[in-house]
PDB file of C-alpha atoms in Angstrom:
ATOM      1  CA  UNK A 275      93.191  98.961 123.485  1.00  0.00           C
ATOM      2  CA  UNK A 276      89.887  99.991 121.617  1.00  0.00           C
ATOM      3  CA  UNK A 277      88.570  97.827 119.726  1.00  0.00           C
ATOM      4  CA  UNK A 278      87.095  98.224 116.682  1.00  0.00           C
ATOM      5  CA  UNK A 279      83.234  97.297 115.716  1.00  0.00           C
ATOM      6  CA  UNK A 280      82.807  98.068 112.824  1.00  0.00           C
ATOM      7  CA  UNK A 281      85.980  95.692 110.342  1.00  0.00           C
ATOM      8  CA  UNK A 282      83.734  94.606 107.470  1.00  0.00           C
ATOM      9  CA  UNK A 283      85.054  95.822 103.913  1.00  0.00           C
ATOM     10  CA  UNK A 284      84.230  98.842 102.769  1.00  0.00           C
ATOM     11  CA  UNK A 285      85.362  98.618  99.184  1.00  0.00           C
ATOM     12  CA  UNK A 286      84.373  96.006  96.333  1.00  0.00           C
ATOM     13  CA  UNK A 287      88.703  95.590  96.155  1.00  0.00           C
ATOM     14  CA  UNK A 288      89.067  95.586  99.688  1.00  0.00           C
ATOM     15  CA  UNK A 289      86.568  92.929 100.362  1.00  0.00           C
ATOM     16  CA  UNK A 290      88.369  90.480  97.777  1.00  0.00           C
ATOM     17  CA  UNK A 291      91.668  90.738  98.818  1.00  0.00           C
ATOM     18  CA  UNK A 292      90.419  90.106 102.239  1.00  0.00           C
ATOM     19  CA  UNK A 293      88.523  86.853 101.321  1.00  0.00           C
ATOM     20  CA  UNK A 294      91.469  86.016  99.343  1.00  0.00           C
ATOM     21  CA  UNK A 295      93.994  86.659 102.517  1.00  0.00           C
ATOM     22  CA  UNK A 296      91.155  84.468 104.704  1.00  0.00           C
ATOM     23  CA  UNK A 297      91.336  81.778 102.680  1.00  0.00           C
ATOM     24  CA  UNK A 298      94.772  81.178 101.556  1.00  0.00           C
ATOM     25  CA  UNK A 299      96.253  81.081 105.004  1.00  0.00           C
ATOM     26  CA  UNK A 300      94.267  78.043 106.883  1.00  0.00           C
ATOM     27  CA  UNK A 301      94.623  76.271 102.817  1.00  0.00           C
ATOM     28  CA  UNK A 302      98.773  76.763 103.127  1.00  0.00           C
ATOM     29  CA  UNK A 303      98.180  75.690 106.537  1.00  0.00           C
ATOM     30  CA  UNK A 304      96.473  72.492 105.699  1.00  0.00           C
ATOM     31  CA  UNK A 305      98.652  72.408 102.314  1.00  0.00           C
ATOM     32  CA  UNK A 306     102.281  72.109 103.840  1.00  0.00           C
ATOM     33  CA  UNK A 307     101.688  70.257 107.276  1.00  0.00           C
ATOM     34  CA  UNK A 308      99.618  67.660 105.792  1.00  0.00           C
ATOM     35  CA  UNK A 309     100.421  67.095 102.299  1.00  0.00           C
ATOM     36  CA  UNK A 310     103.746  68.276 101.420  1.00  0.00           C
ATOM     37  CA  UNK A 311     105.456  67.229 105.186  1.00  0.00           C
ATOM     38  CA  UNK A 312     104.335  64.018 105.276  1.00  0.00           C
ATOM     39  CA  UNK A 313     106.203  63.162 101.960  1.00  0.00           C
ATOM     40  CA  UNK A 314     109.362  63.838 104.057  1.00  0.00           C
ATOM     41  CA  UNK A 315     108.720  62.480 107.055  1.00  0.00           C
ATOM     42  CA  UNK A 316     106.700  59.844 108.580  1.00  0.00           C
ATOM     43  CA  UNK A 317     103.273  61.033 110.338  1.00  0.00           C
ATOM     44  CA  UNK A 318     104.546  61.988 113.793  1.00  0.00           C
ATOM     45  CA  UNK A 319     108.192  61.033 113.835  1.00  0.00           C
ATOM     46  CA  UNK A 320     110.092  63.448 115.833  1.00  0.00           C
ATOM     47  CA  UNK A 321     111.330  65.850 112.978  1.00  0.00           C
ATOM     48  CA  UNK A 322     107.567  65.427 112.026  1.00  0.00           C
ATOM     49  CA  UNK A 323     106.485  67.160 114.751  1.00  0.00           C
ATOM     50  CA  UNK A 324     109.217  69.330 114.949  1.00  0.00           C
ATOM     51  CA  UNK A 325     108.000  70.965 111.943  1.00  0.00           C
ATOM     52  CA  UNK A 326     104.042  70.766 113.055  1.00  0.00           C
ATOM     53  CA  UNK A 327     105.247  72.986 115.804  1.00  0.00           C
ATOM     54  CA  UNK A 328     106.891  75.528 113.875  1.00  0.00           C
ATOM     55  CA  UNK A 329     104.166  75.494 111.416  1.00  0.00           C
ATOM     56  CA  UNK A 330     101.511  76.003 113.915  1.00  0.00           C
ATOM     57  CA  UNK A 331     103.386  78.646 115.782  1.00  0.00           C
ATOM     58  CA  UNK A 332     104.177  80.350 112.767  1.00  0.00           C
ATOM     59  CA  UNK A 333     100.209  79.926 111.594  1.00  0.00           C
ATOM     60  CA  UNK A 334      99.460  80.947 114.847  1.00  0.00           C
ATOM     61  CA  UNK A 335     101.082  83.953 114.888  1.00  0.00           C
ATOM     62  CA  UNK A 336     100.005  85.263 111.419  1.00  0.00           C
ATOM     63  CA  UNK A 337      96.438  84.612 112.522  1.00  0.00           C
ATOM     64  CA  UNK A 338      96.391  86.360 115.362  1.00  0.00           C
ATOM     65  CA  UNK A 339      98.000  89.160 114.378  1.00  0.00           C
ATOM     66  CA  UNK A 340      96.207  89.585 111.781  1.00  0.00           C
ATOM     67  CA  UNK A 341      93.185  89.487 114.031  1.00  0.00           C
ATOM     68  CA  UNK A 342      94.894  92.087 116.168  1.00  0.00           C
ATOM     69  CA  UNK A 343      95.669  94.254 113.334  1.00  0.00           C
ATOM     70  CA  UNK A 344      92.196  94.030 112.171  1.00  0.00           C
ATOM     71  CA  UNK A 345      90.280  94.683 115.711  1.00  0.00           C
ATOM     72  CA  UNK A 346      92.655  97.617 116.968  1.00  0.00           C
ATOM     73  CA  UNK A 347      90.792 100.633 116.719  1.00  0.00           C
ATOM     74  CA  UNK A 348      93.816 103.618 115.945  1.00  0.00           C
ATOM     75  CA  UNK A 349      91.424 106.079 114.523  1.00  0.00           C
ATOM     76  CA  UNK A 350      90.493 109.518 116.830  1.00  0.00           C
ATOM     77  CA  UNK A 351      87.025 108.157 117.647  1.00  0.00           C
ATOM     78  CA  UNK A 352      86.700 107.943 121.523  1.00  0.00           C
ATOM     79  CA  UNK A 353      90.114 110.112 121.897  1.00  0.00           C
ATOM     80  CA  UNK A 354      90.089 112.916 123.912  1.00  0.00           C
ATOM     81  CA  UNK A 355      90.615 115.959 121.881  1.00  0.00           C
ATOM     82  CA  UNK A 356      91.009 119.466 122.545  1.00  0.00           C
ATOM     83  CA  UNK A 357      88.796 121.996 121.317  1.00  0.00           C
ATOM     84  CA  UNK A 358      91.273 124.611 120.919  1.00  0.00           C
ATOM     85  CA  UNK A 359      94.125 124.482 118.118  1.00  0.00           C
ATOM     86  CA  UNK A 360      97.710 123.197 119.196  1.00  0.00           C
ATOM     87  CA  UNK A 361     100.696 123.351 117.740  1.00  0.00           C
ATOM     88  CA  UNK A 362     101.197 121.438 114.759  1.00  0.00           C
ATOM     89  CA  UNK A 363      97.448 120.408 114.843  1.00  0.00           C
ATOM     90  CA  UNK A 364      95.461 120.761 111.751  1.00  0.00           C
ATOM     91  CA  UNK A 365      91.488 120.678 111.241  1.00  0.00           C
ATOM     92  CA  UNK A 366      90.002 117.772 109.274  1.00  0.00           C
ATOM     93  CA  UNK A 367      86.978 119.344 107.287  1.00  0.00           C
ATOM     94  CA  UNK A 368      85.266 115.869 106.827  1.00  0.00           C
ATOM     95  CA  UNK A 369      85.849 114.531 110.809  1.00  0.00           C
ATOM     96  CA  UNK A 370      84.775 118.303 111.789  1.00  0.00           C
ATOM     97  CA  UNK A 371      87.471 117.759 114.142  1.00  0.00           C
ATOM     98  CA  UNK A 372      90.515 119.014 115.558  1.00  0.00           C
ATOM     99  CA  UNK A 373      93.483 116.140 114.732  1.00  0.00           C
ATOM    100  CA  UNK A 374      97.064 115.450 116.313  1.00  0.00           C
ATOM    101  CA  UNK A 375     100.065 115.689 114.271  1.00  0.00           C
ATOM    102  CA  UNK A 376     100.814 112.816 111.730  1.00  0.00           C
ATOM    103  CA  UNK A 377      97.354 111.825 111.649  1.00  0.00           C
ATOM    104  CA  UNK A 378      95.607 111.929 108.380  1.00  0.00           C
ATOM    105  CA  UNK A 379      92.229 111.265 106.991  1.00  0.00           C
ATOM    106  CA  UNK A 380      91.688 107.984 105.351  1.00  0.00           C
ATOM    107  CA  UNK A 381      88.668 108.366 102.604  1.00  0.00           C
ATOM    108  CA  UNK A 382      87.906 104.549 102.632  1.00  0.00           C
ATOM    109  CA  UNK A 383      87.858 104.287 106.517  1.00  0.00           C
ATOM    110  CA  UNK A 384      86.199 107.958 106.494  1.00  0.00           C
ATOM    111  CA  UNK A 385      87.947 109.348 109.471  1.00  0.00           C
ATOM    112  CA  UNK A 386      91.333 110.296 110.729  1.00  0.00           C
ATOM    113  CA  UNK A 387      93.725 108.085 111.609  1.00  0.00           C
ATOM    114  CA  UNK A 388      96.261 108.290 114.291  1.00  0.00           C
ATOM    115  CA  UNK A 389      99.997 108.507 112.839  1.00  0.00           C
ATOM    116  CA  UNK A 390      98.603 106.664 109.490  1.00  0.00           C
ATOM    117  CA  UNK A 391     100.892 105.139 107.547  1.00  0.00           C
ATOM    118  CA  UNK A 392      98.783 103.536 104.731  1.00  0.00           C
ATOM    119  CA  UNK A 393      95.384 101.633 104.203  1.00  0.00           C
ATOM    120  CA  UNK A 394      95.628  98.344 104.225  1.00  0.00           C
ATOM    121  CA  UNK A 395      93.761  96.041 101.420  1.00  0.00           C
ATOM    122  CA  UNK A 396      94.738  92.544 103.229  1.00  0.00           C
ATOM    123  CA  UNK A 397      92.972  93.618 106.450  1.00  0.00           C
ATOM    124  CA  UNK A 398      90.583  96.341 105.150  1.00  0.00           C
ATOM    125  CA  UNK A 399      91.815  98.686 107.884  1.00  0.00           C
ATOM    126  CA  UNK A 400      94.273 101.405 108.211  1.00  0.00           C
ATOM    127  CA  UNK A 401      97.632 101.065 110.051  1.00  0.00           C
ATOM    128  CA  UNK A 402      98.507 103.484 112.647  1.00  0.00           C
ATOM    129  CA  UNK A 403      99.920 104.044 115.714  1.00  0.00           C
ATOM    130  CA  UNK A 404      98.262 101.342 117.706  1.00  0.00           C
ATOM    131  CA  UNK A 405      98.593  98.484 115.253  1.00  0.00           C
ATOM    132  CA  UNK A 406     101.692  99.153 113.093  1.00  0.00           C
ATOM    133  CA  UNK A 407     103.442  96.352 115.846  1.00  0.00           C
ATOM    134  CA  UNK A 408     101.020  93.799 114.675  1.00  0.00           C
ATOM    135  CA  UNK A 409     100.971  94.814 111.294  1.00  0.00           C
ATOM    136  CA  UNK A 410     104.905  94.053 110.982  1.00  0.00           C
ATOM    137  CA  UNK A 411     104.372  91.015 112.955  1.00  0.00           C
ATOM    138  CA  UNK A 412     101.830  89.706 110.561  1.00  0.00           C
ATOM    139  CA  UNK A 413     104.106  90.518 107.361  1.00  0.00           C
ATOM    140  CA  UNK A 414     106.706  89.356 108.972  1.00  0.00           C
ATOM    141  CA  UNK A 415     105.131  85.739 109.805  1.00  0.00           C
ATOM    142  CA  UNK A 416     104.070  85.252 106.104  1.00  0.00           C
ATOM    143  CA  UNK A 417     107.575  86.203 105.015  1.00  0.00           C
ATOM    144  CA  UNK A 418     108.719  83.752 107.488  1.00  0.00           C
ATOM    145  CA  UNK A 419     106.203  80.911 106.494  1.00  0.00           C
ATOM    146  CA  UNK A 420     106.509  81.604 102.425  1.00  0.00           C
ATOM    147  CA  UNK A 421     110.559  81.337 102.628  1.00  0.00           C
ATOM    148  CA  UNK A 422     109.798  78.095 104.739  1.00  0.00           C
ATOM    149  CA  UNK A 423     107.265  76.484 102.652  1.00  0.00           C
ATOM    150  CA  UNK A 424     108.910  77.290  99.632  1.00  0.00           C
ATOM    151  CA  UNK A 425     111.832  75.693 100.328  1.00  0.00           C
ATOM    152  CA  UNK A 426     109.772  72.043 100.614  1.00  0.00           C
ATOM    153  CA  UNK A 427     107.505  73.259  98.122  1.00  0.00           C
ATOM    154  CA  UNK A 428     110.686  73.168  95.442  1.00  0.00           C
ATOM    155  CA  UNK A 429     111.632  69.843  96.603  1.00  0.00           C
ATOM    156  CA  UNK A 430     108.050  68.746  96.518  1.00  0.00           C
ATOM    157  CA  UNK A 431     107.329  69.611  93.509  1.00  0.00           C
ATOM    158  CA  UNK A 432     110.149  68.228  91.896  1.00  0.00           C
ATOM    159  CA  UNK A 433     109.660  64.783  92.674  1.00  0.00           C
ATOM    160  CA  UNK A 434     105.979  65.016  91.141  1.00  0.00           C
ATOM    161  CA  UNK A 435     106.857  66.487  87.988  1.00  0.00           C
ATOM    162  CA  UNK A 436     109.386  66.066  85.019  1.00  0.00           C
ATOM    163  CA  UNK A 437     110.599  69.639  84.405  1.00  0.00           C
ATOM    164  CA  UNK A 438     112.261  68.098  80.896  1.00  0.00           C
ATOM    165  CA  UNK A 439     109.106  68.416  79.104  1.00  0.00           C
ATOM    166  CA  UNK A 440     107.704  71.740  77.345  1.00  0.00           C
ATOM    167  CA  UNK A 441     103.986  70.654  79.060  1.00  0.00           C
ATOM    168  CA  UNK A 442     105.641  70.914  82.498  1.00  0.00           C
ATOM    169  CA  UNK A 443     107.421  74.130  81.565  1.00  0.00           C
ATOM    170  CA  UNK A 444     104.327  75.539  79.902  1.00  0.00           C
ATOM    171  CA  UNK A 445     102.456  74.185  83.715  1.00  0.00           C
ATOM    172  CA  UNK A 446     105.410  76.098  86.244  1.00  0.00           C
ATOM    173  CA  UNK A 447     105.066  79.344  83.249  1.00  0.00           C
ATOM    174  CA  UNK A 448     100.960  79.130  82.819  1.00  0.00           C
ATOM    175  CA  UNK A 449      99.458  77.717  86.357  1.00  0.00           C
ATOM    176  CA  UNK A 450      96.474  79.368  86.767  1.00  0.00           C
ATOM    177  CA  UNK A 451      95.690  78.806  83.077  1.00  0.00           C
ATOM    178  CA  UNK A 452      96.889  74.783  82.919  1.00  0.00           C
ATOM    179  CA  UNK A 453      94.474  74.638  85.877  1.00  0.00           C
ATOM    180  CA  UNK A 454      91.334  74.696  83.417  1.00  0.00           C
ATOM    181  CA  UNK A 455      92.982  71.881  80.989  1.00  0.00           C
ATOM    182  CA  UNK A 456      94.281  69.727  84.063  1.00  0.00           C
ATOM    183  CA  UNK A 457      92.299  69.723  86.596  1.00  0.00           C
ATOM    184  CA  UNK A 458      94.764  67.787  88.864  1.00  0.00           C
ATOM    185  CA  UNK A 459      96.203  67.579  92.227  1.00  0.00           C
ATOM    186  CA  UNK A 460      99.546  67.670  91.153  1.00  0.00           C
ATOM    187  CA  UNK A 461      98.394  71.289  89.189  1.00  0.00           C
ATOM    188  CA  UNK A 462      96.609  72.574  92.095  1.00  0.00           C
ATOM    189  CA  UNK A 463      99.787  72.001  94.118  1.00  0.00           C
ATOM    190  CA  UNK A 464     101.892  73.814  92.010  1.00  0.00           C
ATOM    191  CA  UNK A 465      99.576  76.856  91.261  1.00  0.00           C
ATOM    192  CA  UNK A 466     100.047  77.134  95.406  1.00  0.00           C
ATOM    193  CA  UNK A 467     103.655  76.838  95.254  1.00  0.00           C
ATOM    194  CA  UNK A 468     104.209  79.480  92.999  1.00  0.00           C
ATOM    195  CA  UNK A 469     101.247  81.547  94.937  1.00  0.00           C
ATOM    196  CA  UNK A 470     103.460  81.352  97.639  1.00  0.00           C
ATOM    197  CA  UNK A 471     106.802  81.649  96.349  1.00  0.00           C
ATOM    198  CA  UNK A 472     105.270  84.997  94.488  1.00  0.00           C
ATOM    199  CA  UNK A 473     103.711  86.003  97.948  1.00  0.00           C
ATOM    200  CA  UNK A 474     107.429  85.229  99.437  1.00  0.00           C
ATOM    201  CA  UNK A 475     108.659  87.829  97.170  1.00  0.00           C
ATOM    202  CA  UNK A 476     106.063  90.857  97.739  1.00  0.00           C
ATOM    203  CA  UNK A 477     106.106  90.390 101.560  1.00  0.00           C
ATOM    204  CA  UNK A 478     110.296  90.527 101.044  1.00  0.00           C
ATOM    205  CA  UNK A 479     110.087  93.874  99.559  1.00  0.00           C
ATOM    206  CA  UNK A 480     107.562  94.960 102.193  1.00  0.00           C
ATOM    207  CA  UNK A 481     109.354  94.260 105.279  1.00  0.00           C
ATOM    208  CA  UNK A 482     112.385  95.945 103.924  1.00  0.00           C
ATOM    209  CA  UNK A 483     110.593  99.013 103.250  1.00  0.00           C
ATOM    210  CA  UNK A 484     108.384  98.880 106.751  1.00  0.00           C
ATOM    211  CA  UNK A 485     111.245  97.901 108.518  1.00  0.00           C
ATOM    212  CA  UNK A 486     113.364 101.192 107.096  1.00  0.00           C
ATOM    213  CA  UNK A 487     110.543 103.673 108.113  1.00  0.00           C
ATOM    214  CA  UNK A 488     110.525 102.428 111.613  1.00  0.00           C
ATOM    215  CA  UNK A 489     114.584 102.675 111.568  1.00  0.00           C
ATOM    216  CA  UNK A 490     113.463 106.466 110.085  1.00  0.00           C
ATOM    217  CA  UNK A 491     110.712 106.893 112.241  1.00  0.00           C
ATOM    218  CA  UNK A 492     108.879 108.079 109.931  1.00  0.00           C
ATOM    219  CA  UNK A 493     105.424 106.806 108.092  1.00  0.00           C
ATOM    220  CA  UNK A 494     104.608 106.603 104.508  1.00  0.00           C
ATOM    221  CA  UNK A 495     103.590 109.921 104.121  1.00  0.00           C
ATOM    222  CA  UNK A 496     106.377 111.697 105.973  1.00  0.00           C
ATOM    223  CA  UNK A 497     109.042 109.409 103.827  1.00  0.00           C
ATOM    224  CA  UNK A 498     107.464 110.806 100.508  1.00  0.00           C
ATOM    225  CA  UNK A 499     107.262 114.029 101.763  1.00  0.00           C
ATOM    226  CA  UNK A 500     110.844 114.307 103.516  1.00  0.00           C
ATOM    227  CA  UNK A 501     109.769 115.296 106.863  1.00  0.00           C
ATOM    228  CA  UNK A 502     112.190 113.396 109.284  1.00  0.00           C
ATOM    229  CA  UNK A 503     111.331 115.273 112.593  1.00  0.00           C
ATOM    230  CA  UNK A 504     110.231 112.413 114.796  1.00  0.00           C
ATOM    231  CA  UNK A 505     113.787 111.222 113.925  1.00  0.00           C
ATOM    232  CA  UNK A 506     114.687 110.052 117.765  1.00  0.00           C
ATOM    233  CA  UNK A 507     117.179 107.716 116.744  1.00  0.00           C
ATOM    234  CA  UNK A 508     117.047 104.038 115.416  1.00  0.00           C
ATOM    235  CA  UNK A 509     116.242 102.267 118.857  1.00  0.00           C
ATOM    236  CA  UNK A 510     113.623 104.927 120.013  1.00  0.00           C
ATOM    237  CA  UNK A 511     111.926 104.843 116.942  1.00  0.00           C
ATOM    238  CA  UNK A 512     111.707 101.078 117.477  1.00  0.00           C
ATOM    239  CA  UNK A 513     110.206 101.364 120.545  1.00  0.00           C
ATOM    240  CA  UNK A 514     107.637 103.983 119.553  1.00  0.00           C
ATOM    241  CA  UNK A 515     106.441 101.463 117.145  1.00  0.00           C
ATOM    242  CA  UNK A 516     106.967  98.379 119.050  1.00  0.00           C
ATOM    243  CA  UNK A 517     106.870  99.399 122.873  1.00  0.00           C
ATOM    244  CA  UNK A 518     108.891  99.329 125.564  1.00  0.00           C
ATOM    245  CA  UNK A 519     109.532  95.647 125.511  1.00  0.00           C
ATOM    246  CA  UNK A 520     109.951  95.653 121.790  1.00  0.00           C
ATOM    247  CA  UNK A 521     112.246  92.498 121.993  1.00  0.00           C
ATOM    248  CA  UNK A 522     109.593  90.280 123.073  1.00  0.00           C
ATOM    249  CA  UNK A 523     106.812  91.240 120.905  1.00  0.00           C
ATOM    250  CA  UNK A 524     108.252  88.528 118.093  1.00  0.00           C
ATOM    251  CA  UNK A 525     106.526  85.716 120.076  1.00  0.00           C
ATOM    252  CA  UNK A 526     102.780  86.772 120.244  1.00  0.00           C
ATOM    253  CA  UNK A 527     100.433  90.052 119.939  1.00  0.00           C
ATOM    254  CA  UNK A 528      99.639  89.117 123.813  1.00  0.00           C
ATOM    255  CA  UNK A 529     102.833  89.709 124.851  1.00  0.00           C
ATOM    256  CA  UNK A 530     102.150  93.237 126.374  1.00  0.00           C
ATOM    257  CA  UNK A 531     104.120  95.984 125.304  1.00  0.00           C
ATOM    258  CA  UNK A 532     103.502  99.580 126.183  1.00  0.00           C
ATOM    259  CA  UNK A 533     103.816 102.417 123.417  1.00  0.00           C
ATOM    260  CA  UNK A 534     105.806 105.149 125.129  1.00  0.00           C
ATOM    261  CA  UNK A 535     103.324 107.729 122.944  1.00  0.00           C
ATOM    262  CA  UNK A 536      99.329 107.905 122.985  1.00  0.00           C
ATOM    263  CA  UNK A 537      99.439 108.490 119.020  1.00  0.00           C
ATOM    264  CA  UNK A 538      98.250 112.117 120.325  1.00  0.00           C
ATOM    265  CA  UNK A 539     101.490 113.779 122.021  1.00  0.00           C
ATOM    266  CA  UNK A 540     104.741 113.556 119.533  1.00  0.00           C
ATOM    267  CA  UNK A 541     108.148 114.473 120.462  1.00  0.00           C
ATOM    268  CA  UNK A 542     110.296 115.840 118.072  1.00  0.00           C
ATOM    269  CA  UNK A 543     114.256 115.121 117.670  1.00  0.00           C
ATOM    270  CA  UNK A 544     115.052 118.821 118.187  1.00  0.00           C
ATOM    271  CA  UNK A 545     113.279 118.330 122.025  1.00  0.00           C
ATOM    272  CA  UNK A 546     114.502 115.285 122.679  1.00  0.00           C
ATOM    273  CA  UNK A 547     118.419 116.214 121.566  1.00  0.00           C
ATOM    274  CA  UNK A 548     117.580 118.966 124.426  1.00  0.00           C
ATOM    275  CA  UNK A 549     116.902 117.046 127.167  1.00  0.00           C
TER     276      UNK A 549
END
């Protein structure tokens, strides 16, 4: 893997959303293992802990591949490229450089990108070919953790407040607003709730969508623009994004996995129906 140096934001939005993604996930962290658990169970009991070791795993895991994500360096810088023009290849006016097929230029990153799929605002960093696994990992984690938390979070939250009131209703409609005329725990623990029942939701619809280009293989741009000629068929395309031991990858971004492609070299579905 190369790593990259140079992961501070580059944009005014990307820079807050990072902050943002920084900050909420040690505060759910600290939020649902240590104020919203221990109104179920007793500090350390056994289903206690039970759920301190999910938690952590599953805080774990975000974390680091979200560190993973961020540090992998899938742009063409330090690839070895070849002078001459191959086929498919195009030239990339601002890199001054010949670039592989499916790679694209990213203007916020300022250089091409190996298979790019999109830029990402949560990690200020592109996803490509050599961090799409952790990428899906990490979105998959928080989809994992909000559905979890959320569930406790509605029981939670229930107990503290009496939804039969138009000022509670007006608090569960209006958090973020109700925060500046109740300055309370209680508010503060809702306005999380629903951040996280709301982040739930969006990290649903994104997994769904990620999940069906890898089932495509395809990326972003090749799914708007109907190219499906990396097509190799739902389990190869898995692999290509996940590696070889793409069943494993689930438990941590150190779990070695080797991409059977160098995000230079592509086969296509017509060569590999051939073979």
């Amino acid at each position: 893997m190369i790593l990259r140096t140079k992961i501070l934001p580059k944009t005014i939005s990307d820079g807050a959303v990072t902050i943002f993604t920084l900050f909420i996930v040690p505060v759910v962290y600290w939020f649902e293992l240590f104020v919203v658990m221990p109104t179920f169970y007793s500090m350390w009991s056994a289903w206690y802990t039970f759920h301190f070791v999910m938690g952590t795993f599953i805080f774990v895991n975000i974390s680091s591949n979200y560190a993973a994500v961020v540090l992998s360096d899938t742009s063409i810088k330090g690839r070895f490229l070849p002078t001459t023009r191959q086929p498919n290849w195009h030239f990339c006016a601002v890199c001054e450089s010949l670039v592989p097929p499916r790679s694209w230029h990213c203007s916020v990153c300022n250089i091409c990108i190996l298979k790019r799929d999109h830029h990402c605002m949560f990690t200020s960093c592109c996803i490509g070919h050599h961090n799409q696994r952790y990428f899906l990992m990490f979105v998959l984690y928080v989809f994992i953790a909000c559905c979890y938390a959320t569930v406790y979070n509605a029981l939670f939250m229930w107990t503290r407040f009496d939804f039969s009131s138009f000022i509670s209703l007006f608090k569960v409609v209006f958090p973020l607003l109700m925060l500046i005329f109740d300055y309370s725990y209680n508010q503060i623990y809702l306005f999380l709730s629903l951040i996280l029942f709301i982040i739930g939701i969006f990290t649903g619809a994104l997994l769904c969508y990620h999940i069906n280009l890898v089932f495509q293989g395809t990326v972003t741009y090749e799914y708007n623009k109907n190219v499906r000629e990396y097509d190799l068929g739902c389990k190869l395309n898995v692999i290509s994004v996940l590696g070889e031991r793409w069943y494993l990858v689930w438990t941590s971004p150190f779990t070695e996995s080797k991409l059977p492609s160098d995000g230079i070299v592509w086969f296509k579905k017509d060569s590999v129906k051939a073979k």
